[in-house]
PDB file of C-alpha atoms in Angstrom:
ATOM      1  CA  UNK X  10      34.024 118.811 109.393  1.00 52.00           C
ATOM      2  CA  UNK X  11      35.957 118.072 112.674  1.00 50.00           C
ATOM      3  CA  UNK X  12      37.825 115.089 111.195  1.00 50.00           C
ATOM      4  CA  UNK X  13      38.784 117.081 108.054  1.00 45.00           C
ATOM      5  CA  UNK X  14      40.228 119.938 110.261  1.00 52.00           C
ATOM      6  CA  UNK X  15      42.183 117.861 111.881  1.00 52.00           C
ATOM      7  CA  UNK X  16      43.354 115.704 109.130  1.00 48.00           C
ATOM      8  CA  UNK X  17      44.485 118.683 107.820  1.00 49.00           C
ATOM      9  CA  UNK X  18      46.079 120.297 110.848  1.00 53.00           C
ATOM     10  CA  UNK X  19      48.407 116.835 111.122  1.00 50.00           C
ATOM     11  CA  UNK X  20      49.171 117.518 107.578  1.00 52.00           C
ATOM     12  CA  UNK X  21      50.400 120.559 107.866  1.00 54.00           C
ATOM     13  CA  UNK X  22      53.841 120.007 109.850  1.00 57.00           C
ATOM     14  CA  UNK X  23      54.690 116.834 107.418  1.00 54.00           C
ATOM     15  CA  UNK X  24      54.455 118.980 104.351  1.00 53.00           C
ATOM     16  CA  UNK X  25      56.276 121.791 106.374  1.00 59.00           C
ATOM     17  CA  UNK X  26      59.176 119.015 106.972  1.00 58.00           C
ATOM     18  CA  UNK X  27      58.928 117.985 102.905  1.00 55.00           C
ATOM     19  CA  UNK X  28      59.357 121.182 101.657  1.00 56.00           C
ATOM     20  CA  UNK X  29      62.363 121.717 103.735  1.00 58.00           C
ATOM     21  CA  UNK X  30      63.771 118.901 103.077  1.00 54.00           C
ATOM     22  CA  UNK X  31      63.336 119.437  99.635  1.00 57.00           C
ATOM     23  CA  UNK X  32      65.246 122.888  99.851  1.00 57.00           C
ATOM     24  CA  UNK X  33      68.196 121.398 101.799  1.00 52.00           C
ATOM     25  CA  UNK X  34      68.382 118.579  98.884  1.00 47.00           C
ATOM     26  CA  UNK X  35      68.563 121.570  96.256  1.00 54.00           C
ATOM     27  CA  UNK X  36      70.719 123.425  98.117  1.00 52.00           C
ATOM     28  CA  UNK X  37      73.314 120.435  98.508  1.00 51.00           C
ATOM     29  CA  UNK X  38      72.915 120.340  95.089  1.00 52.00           C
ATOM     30  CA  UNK X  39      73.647 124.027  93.923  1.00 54.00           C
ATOM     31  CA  UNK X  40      76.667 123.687  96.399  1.00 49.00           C
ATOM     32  CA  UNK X  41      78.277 120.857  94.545  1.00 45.00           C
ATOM     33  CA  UNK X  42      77.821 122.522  91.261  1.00 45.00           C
ATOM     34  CA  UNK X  43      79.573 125.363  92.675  1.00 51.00           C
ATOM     35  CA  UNK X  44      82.276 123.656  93.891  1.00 47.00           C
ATOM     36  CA  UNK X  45      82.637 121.188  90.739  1.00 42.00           C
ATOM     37  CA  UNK X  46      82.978 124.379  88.503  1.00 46.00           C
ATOM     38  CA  UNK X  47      85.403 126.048  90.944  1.00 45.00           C
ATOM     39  CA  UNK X  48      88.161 122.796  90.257  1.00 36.00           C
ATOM     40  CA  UNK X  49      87.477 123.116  86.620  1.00 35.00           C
ATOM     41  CA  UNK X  50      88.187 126.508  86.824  1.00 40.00           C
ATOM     42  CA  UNK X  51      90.991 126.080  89.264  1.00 45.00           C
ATOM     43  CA  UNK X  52      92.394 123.322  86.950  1.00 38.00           C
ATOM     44  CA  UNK X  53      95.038 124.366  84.148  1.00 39.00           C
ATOM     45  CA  UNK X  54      94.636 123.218  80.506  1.00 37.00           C
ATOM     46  CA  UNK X  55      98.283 121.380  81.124  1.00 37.00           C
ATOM     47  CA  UNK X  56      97.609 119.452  84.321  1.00 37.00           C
ATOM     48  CA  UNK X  57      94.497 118.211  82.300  1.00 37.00           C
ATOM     49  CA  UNK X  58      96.794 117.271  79.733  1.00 37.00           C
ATOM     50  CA  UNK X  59      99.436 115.996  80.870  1.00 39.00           C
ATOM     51  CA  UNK X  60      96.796 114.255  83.348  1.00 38.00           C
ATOM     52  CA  UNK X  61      98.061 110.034  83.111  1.00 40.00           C
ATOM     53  CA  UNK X  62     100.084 110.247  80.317  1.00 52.00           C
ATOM     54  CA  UNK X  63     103.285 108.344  79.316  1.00 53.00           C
ATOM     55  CA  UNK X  64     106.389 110.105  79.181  1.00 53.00           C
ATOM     56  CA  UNK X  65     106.547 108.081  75.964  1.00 61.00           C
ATOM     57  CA  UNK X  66     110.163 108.436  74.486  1.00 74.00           C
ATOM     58  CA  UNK X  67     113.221 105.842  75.858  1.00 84.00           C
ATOM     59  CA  UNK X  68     116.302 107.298  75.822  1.00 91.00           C
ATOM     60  CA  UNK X  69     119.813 105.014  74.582  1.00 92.00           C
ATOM     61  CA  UNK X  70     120.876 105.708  77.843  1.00 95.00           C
ATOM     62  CA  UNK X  71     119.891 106.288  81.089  1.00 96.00           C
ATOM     63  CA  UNK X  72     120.202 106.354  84.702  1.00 97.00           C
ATOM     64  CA  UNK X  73     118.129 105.483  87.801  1.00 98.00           C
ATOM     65  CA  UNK X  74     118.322 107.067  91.298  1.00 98.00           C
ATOM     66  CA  UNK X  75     116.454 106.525  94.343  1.00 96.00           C
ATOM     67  CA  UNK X  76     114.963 108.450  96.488  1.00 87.00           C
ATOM     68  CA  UNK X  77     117.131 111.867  96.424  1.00 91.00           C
ATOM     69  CA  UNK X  78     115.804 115.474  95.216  1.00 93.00           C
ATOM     70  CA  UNK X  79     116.085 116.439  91.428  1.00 94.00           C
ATOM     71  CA  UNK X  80     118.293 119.580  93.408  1.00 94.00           C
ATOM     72  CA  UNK X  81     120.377 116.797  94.765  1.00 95.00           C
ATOM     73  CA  UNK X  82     121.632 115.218  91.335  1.00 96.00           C
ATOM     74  CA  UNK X  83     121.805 118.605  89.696  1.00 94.00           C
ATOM     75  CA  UNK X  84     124.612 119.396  92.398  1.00 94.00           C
ATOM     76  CA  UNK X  85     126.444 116.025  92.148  1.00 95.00           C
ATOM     77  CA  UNK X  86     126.016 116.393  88.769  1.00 94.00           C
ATOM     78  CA  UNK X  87     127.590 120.232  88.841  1.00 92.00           C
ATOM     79  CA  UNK X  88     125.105 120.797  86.363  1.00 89.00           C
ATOM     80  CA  UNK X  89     125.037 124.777  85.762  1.00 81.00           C
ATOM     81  CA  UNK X  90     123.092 127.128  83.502  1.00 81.00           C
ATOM     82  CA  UNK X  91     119.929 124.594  84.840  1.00 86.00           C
ATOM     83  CA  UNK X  92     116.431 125.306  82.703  1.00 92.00           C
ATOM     84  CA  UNK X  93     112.945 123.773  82.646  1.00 93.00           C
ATOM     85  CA  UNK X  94     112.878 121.159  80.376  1.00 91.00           C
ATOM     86  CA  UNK X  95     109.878 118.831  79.321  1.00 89.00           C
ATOM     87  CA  UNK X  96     109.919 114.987  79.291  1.00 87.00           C
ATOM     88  CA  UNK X  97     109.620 114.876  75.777  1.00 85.00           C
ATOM     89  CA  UNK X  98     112.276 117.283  75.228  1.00 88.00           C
ATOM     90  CA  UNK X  99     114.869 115.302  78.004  1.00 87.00           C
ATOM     91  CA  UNK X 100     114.354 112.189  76.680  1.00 84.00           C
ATOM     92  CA  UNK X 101     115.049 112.868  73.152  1.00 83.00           C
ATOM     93  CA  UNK X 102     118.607 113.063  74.157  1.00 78.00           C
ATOM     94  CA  UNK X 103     119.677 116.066  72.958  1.00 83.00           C
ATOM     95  CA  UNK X 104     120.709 117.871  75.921  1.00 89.00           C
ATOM     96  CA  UNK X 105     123.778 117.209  77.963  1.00 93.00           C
ATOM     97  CA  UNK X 106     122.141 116.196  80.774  1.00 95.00           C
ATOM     98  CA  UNK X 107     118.221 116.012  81.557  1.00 95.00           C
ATOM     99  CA  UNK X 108     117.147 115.525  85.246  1.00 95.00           C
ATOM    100  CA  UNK X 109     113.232 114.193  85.329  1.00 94.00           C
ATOM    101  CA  UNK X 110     111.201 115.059  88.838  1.00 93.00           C
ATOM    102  CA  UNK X 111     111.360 112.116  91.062  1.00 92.00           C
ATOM    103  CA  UNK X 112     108.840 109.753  90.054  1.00 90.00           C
ATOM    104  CA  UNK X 113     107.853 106.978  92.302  1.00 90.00           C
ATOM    105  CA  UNK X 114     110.834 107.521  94.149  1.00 93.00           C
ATOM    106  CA  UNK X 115     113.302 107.738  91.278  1.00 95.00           C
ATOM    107  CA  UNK X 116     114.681 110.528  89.455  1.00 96.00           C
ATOM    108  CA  UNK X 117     115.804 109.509  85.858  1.00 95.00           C
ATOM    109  CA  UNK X 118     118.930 111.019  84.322  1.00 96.00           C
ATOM    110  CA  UNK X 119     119.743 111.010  80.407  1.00 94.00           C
ATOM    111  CA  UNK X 120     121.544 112.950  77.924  1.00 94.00           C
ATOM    112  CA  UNK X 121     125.123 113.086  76.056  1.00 94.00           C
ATOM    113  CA  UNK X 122     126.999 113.729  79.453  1.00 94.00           C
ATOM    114  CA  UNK X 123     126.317 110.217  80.378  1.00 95.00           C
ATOM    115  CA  UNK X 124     129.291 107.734  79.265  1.00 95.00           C
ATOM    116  CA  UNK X 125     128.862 104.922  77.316  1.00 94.00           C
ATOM    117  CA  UNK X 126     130.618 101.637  77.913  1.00 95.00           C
ATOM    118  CA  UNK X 127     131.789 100.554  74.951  1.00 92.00           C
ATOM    119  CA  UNK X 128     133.635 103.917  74.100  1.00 94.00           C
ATOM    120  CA  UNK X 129     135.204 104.003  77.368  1.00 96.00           C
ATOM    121  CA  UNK X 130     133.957 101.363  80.049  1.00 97.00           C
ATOM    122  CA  UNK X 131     137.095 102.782  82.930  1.00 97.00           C
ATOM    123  CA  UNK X 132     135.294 105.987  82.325  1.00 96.00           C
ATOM    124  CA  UNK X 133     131.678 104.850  83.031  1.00 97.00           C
ATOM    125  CA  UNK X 134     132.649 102.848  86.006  1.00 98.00           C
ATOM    126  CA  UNK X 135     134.571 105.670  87.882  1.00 97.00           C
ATOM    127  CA  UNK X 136     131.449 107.960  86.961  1.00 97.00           C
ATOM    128  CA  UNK X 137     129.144 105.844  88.289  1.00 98.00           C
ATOM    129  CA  UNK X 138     131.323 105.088  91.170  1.00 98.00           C
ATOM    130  CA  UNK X 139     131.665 108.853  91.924  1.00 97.00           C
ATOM    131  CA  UNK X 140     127.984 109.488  91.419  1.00 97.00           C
ATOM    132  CA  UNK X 141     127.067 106.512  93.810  1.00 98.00           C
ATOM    133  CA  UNK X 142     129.396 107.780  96.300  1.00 97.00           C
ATOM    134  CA  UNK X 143     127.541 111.331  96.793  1.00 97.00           C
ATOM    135  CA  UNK X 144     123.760 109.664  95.788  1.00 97.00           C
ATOM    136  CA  UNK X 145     124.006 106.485  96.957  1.00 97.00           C
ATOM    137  CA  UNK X 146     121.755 104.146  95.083  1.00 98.00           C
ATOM    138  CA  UNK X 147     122.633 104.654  91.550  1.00 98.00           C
ATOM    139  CA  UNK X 148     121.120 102.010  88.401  1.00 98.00           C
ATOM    140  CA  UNK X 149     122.657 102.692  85.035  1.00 98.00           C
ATOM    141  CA  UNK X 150     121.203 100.835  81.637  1.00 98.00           C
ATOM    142  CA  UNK X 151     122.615 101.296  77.739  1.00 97.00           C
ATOM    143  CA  UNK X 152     120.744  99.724  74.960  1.00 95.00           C
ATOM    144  CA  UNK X 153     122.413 101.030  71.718  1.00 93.00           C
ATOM    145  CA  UNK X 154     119.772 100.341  68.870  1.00 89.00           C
ATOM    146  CA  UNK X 155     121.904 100.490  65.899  1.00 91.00           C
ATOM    147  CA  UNK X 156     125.094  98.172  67.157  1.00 92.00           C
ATOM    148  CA  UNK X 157     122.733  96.583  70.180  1.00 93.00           C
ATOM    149  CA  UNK X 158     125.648  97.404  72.337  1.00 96.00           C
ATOM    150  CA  UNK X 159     123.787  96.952  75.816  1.00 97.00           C
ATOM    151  CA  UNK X 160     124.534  97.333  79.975  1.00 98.00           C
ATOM    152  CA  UNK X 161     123.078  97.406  83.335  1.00 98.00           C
ATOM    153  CA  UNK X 162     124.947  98.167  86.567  1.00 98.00           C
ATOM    154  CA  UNK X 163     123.575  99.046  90.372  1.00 98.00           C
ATOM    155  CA  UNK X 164     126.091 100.841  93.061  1.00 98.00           C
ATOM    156  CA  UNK X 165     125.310 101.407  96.220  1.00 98.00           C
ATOM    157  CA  UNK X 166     127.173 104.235  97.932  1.00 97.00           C
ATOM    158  CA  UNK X 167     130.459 103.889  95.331  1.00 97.00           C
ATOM    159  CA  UNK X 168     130.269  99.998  95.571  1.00 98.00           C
ATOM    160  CA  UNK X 169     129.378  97.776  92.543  1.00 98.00           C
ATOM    161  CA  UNK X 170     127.344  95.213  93.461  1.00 98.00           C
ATOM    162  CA  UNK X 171     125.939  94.013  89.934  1.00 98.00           C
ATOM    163  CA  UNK X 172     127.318  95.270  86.404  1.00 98.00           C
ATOM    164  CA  UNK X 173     127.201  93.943  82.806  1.00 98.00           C
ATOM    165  CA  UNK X 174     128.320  95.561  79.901  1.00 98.00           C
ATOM    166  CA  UNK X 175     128.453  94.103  76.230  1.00 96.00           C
ATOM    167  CA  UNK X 176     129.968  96.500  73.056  1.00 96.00           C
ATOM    168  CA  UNK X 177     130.907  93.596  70.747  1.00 94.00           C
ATOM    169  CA  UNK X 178     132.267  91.601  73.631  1.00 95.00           C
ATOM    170  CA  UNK X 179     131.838  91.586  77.333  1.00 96.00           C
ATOM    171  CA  UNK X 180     133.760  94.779  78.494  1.00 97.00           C
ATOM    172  CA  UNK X 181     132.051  94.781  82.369  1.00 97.00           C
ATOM    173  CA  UNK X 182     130.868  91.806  84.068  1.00 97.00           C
ATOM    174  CA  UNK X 183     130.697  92.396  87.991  1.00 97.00           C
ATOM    175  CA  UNK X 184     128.833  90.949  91.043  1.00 97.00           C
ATOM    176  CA  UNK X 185     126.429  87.846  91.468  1.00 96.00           C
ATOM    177  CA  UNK X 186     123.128  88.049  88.481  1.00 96.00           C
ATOM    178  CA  UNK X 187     120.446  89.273  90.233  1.00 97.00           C
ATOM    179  CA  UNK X 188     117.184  87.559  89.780  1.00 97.00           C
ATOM    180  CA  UNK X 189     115.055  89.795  87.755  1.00 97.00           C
ATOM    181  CA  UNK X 190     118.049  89.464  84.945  1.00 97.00           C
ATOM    182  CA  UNK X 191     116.990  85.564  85.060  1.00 96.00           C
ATOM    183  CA  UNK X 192     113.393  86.229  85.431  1.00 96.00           C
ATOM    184  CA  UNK X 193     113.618  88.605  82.163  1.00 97.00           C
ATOM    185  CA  UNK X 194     115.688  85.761  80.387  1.00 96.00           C
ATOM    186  CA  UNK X 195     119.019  87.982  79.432  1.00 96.00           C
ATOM    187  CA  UNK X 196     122.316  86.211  79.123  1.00 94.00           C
ATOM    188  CA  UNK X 197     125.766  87.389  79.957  1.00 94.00           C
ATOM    189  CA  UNK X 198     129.021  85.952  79.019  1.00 94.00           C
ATOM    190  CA  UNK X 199     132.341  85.784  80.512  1.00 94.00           C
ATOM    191  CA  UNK X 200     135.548  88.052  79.463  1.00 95.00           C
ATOM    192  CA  UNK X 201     136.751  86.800  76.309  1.00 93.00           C
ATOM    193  CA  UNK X 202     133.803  83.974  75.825  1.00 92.00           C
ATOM    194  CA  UNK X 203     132.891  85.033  71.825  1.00 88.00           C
ATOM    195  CA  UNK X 204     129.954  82.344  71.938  1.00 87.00           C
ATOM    196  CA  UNK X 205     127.431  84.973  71.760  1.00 88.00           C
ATOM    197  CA  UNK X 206     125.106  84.774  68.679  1.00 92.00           C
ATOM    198  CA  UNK X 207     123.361  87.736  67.176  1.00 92.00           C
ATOM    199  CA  UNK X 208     120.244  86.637  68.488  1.00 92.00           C
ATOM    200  CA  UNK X 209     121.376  86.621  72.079  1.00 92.00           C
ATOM    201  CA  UNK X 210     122.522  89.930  71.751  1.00 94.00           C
ATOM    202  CA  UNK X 211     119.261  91.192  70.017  1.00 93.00           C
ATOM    203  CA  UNK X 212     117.794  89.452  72.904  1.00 93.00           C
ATOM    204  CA  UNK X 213     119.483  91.352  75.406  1.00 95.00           C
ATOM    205  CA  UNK X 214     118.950  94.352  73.368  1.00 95.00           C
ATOM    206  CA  UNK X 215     115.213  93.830  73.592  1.00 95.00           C
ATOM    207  CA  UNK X 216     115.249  93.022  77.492  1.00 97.00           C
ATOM    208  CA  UNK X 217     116.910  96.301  79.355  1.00 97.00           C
ATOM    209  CA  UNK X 218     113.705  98.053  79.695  1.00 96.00           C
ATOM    210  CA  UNK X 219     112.195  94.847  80.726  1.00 97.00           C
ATOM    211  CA  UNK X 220     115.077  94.649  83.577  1.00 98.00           C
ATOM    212  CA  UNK X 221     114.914  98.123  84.037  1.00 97.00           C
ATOM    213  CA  UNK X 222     111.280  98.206  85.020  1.00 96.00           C
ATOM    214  CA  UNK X 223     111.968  95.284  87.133  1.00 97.00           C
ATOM    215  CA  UNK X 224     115.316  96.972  88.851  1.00 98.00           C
ATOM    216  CA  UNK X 225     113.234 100.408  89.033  1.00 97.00           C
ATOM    217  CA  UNK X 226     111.632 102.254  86.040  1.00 93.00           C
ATOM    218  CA  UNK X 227     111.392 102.101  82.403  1.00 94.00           C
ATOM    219  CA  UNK X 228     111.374 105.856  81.140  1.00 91.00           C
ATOM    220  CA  UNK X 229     109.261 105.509  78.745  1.00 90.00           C
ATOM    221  CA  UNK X 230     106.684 103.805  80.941  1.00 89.00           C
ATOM    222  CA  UNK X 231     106.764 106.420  83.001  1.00 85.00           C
ATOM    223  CA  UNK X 232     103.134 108.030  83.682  1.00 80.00           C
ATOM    224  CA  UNK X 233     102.794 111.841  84.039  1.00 73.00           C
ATOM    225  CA  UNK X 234      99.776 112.626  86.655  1.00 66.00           C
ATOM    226  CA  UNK X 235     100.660 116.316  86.973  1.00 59.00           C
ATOM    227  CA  UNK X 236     102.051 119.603  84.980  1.00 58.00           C
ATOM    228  CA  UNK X 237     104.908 119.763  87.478  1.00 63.00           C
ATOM    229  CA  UNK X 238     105.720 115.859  86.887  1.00 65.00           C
ATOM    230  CA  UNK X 239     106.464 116.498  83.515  1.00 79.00           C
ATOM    231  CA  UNK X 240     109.262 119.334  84.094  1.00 89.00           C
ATOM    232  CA  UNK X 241     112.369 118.860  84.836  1.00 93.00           C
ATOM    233  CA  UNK X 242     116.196 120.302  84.572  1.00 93.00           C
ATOM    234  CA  UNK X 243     118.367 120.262  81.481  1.00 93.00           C
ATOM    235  CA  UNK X 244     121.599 121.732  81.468  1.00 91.00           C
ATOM    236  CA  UNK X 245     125.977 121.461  81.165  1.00 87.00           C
ATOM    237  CA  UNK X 246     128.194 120.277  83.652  1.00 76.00           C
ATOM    238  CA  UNK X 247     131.734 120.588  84.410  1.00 62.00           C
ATOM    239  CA  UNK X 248     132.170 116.408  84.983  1.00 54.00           C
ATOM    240  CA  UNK X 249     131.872 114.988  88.714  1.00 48.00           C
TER     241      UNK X 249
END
């Protein structure tokens, strides 16, 4: 009778310890579930949404712009009357000028403001020129897809230092080809060389957004982790 007295009273404390550690597992566990339900709660139905998707849409025209504010190109772009816009809405191209929030370092630019070479390629060179000059680096790409009219240019700080521009003849070619243009397999031709076929023109065609991810971003690569990554500003501006 001793034994089982004291069998029992050794018992005692280890059970004691189980059940407590039992109830600290099940609390741990209620806690969790609290605070799991508070970030669903906490979460809106468009950050969900918009969680990892693609921006989608790629624009005829576009530019690239490291590492300033979207505030900062609005003002060099004297963009006034600025409003939320979407993503889906910039890129579409309807809008004078759309101004994406800086994505991986780069703020994309679209929209009828922005010149195209072969209407007027003195035009797109002293924009971009002026634009470099107050944003520094500044990548511009134009991929027509009705006459495959197509460009690339970088400036740093108002200075060319790579541009190509083809609108039924090379109208731009400027600076050493970089390597990612002979990595992605486009070719260029000099002023007033009419060898170009209408396959290496589709080519070309085809291959901006291939440079373009390779020089910075492809827009319509783009992915959205946030509700706030997929506004940005749209509005009219007076012309740098």
């Amino acid at each position: 009778m001793q034994n089982v007295n004291n069998f029992a009273a050794l018992m005692l404390p280890a059970l004691q310890g189980l059940a407590l550690g039992i109830g600290f597992v099940i609390l741990g566990w209620m806690l969790a579930g609290q605070r799991r339900r508070r970030l669903l709660e906490n979460a809106s139905p468009a950050q969900n949404f918009f969680s990892f998707k693609s921006a989608g849409q790629r624009p005829a025209c576009w530019l690239a712009i490291r590492s300033v504010s979207p505030e900062a190109v609005k003002d060099a772009l004297g963009l006034n009357r600025a409003e939320p816009c979407s993503w889906a809405e910039g890129l579409a191209g309807d809008r004078e000028f759309f101004i994406s929030p800086r994505v991986h370092g780069w703020v994309i630019v679209t929209g009828l403001g922005l010149p195209h070479p072969g209407d007027d390629v003195d035009a797109c060179f002293l924009f971009l020129t002026a634009l470099s000059r107050k944003l520094g680096h500044v990548q511009f790409f134009h991929a027509d897809r009705i006459l495959h009219h197509h460009a690339w240019a970088r400036l740093d700080d108002g200075t060319v230092t790579r541009a190509y521009a083809w609108a039924g003849e090379t109208v731009w070619s400027q600076g050493i080809e970089t390597l990612p243009e002979i990595e992605v397999g486009v070719k260029t031709f000099s002023y007033g060389d009419h060898a170009a076929t209408i396959l290496d023109v589709e080519t070309n065609f085809e291959k901006v957004p291939l440079l373009a991810a390779r020089w910075s971003l492809d827009p319509a690569q783009v992915k959205l982790n946030s509700f706030r990554q997929s506004i940005g500003l749209a509005g009219e501006s007076a012309w740098i």
